[in-house]
Tab-separated table of C-alpha atoms in Angstrom:
chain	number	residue	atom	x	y	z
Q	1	UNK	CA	-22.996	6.383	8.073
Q	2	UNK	CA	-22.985	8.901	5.217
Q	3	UNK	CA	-24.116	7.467	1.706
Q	4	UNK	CA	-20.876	8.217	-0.259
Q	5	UNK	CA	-18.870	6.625	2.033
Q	6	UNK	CA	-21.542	2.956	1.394
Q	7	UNK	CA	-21.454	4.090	-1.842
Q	8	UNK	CA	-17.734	3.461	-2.215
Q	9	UNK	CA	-17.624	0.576	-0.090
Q	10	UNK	CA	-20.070	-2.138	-0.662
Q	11	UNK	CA	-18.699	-2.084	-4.684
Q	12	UNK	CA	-15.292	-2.694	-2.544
Q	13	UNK	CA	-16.557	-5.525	-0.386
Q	14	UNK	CA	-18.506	-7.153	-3.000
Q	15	UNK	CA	-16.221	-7.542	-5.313
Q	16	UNK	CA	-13.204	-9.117	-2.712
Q	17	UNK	CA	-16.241	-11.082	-1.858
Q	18	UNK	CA	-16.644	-12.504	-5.440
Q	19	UNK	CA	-12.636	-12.898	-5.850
Q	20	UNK	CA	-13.034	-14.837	-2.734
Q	21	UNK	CA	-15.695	-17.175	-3.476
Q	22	UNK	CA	-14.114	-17.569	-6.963
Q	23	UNK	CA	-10.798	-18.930	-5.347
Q	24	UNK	CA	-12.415	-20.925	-3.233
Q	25	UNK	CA	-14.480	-22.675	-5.598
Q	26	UNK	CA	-11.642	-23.068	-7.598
Q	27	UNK	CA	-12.809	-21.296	-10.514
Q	28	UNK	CA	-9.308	-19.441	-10.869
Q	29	UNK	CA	-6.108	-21.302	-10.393
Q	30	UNK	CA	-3.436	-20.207	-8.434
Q	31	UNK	CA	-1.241	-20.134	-11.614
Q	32	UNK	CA	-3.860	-17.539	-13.272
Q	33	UNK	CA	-3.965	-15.486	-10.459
Q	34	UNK	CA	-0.529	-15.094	-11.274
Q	35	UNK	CA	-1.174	-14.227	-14.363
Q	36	UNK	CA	-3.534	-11.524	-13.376
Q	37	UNK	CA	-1.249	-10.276	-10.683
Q	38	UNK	CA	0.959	-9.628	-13.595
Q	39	UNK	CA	-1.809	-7.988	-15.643
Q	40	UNK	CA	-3.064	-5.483	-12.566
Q	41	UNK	CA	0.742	-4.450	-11.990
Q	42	UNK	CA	2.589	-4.317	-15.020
Q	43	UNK	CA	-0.159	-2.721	-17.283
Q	44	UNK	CA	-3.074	-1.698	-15.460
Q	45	UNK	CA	-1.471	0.271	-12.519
Q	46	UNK	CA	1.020	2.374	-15.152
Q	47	UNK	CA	-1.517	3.264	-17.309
Q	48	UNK	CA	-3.734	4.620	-14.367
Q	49	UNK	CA	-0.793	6.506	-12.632
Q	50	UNK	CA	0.477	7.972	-15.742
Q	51	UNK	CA	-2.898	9.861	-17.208
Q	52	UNK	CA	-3.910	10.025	-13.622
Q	53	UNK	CA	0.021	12.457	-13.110
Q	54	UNK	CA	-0.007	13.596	-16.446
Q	55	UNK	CA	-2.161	16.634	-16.067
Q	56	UNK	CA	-1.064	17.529	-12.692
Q	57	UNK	CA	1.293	20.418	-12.027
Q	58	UNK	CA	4.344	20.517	-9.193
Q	59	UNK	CA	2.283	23.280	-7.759
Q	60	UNK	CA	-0.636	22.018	-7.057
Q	61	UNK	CA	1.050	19.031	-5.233
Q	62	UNK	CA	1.128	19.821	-1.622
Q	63	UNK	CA	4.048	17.425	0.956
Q	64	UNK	CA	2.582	18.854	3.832
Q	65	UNK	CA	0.069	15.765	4.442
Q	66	UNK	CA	2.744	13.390	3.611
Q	67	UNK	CA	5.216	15.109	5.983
Q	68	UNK	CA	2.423	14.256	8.489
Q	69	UNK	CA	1.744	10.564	7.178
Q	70	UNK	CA	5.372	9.589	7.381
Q	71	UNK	CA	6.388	11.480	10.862
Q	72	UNK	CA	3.811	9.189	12.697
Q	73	UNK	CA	5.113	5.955	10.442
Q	74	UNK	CA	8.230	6.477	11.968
Q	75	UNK	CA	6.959	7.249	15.817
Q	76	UNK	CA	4.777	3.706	14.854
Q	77	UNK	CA	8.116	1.951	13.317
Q	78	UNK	CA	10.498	2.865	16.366
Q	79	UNK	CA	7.624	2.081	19.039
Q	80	UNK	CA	6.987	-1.270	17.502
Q	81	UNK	CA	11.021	-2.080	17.333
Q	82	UNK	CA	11.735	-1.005	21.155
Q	83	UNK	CA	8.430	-3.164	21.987
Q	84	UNK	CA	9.499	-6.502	19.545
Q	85	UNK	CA	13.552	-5.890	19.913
Q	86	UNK	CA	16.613	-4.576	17.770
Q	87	UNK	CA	16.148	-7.630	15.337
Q	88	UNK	CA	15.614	-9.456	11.998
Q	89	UNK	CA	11.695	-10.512	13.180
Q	90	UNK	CA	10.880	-6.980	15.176
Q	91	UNK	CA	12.174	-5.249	11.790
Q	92	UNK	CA	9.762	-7.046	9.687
Q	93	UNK	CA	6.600	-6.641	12.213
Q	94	UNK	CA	7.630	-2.929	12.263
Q	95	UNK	CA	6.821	-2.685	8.791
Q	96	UNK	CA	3.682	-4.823	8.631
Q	97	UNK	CA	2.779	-1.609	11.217
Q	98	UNK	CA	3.230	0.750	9.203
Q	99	UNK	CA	3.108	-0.547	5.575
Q	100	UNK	CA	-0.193	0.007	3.871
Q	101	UNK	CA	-1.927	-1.606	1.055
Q	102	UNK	CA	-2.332	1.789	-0.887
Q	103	UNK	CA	-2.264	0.460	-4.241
Q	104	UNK	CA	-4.425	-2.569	-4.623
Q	105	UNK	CA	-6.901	-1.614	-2.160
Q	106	UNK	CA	-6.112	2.501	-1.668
Q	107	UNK	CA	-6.440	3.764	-5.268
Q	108	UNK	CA	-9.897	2.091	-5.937
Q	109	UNK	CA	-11.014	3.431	-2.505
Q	110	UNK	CA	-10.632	6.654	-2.518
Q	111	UNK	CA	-11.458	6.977	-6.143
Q	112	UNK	CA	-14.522	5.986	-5.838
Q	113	UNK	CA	-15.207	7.580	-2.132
Q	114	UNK	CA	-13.645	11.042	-3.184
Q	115	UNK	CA	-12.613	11.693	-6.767
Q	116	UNK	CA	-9.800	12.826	-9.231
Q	117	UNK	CA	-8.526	15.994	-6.347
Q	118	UNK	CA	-8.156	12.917	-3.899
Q	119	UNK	CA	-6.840	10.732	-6.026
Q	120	UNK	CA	-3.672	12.983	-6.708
Q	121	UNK	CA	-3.333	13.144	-3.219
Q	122	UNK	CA	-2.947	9.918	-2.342
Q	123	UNK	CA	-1.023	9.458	-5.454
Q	124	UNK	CA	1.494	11.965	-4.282
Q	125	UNK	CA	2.104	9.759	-1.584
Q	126	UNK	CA	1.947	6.356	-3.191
Q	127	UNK	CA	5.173	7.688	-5.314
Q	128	UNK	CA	7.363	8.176	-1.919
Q	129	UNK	CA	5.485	5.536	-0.085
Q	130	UNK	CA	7.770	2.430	-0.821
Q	131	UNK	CA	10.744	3.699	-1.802
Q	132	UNK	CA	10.715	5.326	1.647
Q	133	UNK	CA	9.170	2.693	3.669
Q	134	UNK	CA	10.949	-0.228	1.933
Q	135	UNK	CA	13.960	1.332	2.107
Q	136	UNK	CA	14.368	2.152	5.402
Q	137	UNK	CA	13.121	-1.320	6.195
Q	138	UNK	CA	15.862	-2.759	4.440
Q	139	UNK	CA	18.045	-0.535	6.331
Q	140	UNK	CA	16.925	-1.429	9.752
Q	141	UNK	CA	16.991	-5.251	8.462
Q	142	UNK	CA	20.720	-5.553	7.715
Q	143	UNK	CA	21.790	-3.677	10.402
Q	144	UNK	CA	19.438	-6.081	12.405
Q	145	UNK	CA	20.917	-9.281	10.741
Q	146	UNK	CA	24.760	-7.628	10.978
Q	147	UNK	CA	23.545	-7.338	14.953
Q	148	UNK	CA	22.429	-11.013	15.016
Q	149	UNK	CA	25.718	-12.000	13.113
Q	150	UNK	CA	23.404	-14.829	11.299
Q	151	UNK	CA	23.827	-15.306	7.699
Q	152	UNK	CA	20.643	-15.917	5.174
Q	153	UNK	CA	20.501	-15.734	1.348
Q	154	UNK	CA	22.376	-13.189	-0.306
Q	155	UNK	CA	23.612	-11.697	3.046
Q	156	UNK	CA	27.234	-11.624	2.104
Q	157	UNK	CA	26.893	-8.976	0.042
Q	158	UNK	CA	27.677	-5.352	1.363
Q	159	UNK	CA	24.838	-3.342	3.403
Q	160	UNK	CA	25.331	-0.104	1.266
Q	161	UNK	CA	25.139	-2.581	-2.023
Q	162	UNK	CA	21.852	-3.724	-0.702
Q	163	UNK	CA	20.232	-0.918	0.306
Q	164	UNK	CA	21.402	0.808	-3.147
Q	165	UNK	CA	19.436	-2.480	-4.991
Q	166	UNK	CA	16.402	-1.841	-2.559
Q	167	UNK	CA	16.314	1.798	-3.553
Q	168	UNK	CA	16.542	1.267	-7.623
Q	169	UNK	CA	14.130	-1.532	-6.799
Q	170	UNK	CA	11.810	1.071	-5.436
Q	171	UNK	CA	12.029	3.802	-8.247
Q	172	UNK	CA	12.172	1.024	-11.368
Q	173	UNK	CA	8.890	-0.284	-10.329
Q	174	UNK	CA	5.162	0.237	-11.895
Q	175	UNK	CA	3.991	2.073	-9.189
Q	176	UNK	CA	6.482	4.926	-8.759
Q	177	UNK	CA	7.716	5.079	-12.066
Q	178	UNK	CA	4.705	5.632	-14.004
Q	179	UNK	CA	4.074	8.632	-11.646
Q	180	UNK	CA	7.546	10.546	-12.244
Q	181	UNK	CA	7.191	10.347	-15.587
Q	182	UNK	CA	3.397	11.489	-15.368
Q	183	UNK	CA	4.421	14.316	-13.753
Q	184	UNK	CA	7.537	14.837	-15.961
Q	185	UNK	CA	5.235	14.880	-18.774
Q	186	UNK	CA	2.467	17.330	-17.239
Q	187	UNK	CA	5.259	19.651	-16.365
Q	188	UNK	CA	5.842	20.100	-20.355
Q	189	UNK	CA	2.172	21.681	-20.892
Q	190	UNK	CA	1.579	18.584	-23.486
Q	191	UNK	CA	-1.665	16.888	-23.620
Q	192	UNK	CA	-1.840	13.012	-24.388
Q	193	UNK	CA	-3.003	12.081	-27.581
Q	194	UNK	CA	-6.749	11.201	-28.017
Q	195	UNK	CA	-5.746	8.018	-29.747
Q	196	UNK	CA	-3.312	6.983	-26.747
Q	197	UNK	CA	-5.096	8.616	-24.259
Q	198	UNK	CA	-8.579	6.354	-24.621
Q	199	UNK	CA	-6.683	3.133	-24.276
Q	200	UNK	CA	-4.811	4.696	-21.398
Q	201	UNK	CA	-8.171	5.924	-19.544
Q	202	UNK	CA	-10.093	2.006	-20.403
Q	203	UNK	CA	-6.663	0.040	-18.892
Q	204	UNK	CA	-7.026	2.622	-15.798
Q	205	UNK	CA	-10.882	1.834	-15.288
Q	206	UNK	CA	-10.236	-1.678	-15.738
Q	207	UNK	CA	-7.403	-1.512	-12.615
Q	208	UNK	CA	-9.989	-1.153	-9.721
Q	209	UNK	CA	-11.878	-4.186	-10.626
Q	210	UNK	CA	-9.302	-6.543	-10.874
Q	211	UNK	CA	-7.350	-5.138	-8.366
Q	212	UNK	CA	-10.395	-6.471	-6.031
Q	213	UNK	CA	-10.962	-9.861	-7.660
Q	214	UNK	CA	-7.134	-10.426	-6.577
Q	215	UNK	CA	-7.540	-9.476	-2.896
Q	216	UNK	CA	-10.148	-11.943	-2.823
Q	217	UNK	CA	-8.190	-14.377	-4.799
Q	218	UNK	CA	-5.018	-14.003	-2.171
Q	219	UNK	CA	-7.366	-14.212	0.896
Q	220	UNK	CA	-9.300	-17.427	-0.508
Q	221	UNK	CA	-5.830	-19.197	-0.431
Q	222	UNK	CA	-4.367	-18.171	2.600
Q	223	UNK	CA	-4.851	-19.622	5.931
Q	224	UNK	CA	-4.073	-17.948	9.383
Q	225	UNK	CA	-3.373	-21.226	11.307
Q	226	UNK	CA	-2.224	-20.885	15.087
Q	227	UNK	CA	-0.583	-17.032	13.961
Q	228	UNK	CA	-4.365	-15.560	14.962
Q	229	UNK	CA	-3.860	-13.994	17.941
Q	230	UNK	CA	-0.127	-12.570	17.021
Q	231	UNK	CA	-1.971	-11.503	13.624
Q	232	UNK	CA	-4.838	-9.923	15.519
Q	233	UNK	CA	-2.356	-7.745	17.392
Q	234	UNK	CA	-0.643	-6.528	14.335
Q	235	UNK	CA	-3.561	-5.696	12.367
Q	236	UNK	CA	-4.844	-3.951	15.490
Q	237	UNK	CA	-1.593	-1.655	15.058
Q	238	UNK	CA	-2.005	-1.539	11.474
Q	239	UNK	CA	-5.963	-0.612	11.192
Q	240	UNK	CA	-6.243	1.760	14.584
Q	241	UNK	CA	-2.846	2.973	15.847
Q	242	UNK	CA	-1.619	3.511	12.484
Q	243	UNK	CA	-4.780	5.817	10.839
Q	244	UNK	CA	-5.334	6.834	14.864
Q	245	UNK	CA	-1.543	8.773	14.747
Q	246	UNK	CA	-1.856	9.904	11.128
Q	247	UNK	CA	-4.707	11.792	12.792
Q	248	UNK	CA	-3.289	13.330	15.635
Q	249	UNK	CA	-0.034	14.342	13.291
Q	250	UNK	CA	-1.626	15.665	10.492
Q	251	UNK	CA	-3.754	18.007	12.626
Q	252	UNK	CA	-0.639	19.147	14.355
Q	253	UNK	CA	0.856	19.602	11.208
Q	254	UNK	CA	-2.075	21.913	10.639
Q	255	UNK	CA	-3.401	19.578	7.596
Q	256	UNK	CA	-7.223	20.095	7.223
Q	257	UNK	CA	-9.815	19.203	4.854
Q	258	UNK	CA	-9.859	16.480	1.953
Q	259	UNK	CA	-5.692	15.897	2.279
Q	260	UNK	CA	-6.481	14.799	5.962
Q	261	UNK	CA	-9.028	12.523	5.353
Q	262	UNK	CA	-6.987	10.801	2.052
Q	263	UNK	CA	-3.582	10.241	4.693
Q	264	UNK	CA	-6.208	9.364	7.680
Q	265	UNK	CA	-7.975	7.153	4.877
Q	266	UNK	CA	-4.276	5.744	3.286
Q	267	UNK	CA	-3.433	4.759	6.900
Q	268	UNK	CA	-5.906	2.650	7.942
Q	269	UNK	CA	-5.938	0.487	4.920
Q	270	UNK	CA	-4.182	-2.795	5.695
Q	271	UNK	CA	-0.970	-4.306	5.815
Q	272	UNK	CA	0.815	-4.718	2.112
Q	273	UNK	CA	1.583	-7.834	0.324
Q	274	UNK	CA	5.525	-6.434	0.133
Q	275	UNK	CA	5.857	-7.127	3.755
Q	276	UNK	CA	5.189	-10.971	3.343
Q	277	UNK	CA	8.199	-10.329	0.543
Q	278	UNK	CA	10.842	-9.330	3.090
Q	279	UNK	CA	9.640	-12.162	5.511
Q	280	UNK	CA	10.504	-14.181	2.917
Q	281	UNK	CA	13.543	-12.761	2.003
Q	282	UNK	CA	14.859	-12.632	5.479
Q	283	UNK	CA	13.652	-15.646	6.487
Q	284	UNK	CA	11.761	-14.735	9.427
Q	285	UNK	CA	7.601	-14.751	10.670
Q	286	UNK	CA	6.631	-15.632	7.638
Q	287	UNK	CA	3.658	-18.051	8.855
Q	288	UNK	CA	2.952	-14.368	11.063
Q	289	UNK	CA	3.212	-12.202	8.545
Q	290	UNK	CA	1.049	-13.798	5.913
Q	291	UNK	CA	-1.526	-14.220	8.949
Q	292	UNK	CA	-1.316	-10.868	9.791
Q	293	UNK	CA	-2.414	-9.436	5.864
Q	294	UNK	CA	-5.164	-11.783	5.454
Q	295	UNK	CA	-6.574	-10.669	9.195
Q	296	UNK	CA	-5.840	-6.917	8.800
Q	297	UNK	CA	-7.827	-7.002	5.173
Q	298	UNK	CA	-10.625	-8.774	6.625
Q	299	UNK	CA	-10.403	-6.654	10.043
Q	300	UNK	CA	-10.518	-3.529	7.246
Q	301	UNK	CA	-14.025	-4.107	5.914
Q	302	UNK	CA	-14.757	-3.251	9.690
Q	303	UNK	CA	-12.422	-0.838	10.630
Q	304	UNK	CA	-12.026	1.398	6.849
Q	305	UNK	CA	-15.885	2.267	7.178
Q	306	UNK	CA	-15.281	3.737	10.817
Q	307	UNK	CA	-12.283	5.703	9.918
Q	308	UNK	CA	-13.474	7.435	6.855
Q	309	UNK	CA	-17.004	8.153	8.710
Q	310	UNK	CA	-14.969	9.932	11.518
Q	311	UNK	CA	-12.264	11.120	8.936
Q	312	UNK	CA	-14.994	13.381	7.496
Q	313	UNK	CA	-15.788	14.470	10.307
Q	314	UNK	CA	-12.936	17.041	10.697
């Protein structure tokens, strides 16, 4: 395997590893993981987007690779919903499919693997990734739980009004919002301010690190119980169908080079914490779907080497 791609890894494993270890040994409460949940979202993952956007033009972006990426979520979506059924729980294992863990995991990844070009690639798609994915989930979900005629929490209110909430929920968030306005504010020809930009570019290094520690920290206190097997099967789908279609769609789409490896790459990192949050909210798999992230993230120190070895390949 090619020394970049070690390069970028082992600082990856090793420091889940130490997150893991820490949790376990109960060196970091679950109340200040919290805490530094908080930190990683709210001001370390803005302040990376932001400079990260803020030099980077609308013509330089190119869709073309996340055309590809999202055609082969939804083949992935509708194969896993006419496999699990037209309801609330084959909804929710649709997403944990197709919904990957591009932030946490993803940015520090291919950062470190590929650079500043890839990064703006993969940040191109992190700004449609959610609002798309999490939208159309919740879509599919109330239509689901209309179907099943079963009320849970909150269901009384209109389908339109929810999927209007999940769609402002999407764009009012610290991942995609910090990249609109980065790219707002590249768009004026402005540079940021040395004094603003330093603290900007030391909360953005300090992101990948901590980001880490906290997979660890999640994994250490998570347990996959009797879900295994059921788990096992999702993050199959997640790890090797998912990056394993990107593929095949983004060469059809006639996507070559570094933006094909960063969508191959972004697909075969594992499922997202948000999927766990619409379990929750919809009151079904839960037990499953927290299984299924802890066993596709572990699974992923396997199967992420193997896809960006091949991935480079084309």
């Amino acid at each position: 395997m090619s020394s970049p791609v070690l390069s970028a890894l082992i600082p990856v494993v090793l420091l889940i590893a130490i997150g893991y270890i820490a949790g376990k040994q109960g060196w970091i409460r679950a109340e200040a993981s919290k805490d530094l949940s908080n930190l990683v979202f709210v001001i370390l993952t803005p302040a990376l987007l932001f400079r990260t956007m803020s030099s980077v033009h609308l013509e330089q972006l190119d869709f073309r690779p996340v055309g590809a990426y999202f055609v082969a979520v939804g083949i992935l979506f509708l194969a896993t919903l006419l496999v699990q059924g037209f309801n609330r729980r084959g909804a929710v294992l649709a997403l944990a499919c197709t919904f990957s863990n591009t932030v946490m995991i993803g940015i520090a990844l291919v950062g470190l693997a590929y650079g500043p070009d890839a990064l703006v690639i993969l940040l191109t798609l992190v700004s449609v990734h959610a609002l798309v994915l999490l939208t159309a989930g919740t879509v599919v979900l109330e239509l689901a739980l209309a179907r099943e005629a079963k009320p849970v929490q909150g269901a009384q209110s209109h389908m339109l009004t929810t999927v209007a909430k999940a769609l402002a929920s999407a764009v009012i968030h610290p991942v995609p919002l910090p990249i609109i306005a980065g790219l707002l504010f590249a768009q004026t020809g402005w540079l940021i301010p040395e004094m603003l930009d330093k603290p900007l570019l030391w909360l953005g290094n300090a992101f990948g690190p901590l980001a880490l520690l906290l997979v660890g920290l999640t994994l250490s206190a998570t347990q996959t119980g009797a879900h295994w097997r059921g788990a096992l099967a999702l993050a199959g789908a997640k790890n090797i169908v998912h990056p394993a279609l990107v593929t095949l769609l983004a060469i059809l789409f006639g996507v070559q080079g570094l933006p094909l490896v960063v969508m191959v790459v972004a697909a075969a990192m594992p499922i997202g914490a948000n999927v766990f949050l619409f379990s929750q909210r919809y009151e079904v798999a839960e037990e499953l779907v927290m299984a299924s992230v802890v066993v596709s993230t572990v699974m992923a120190l396997i199967t992420i080497p193997v896809t960006m070895f091949l991935a480079g390949r084309f």
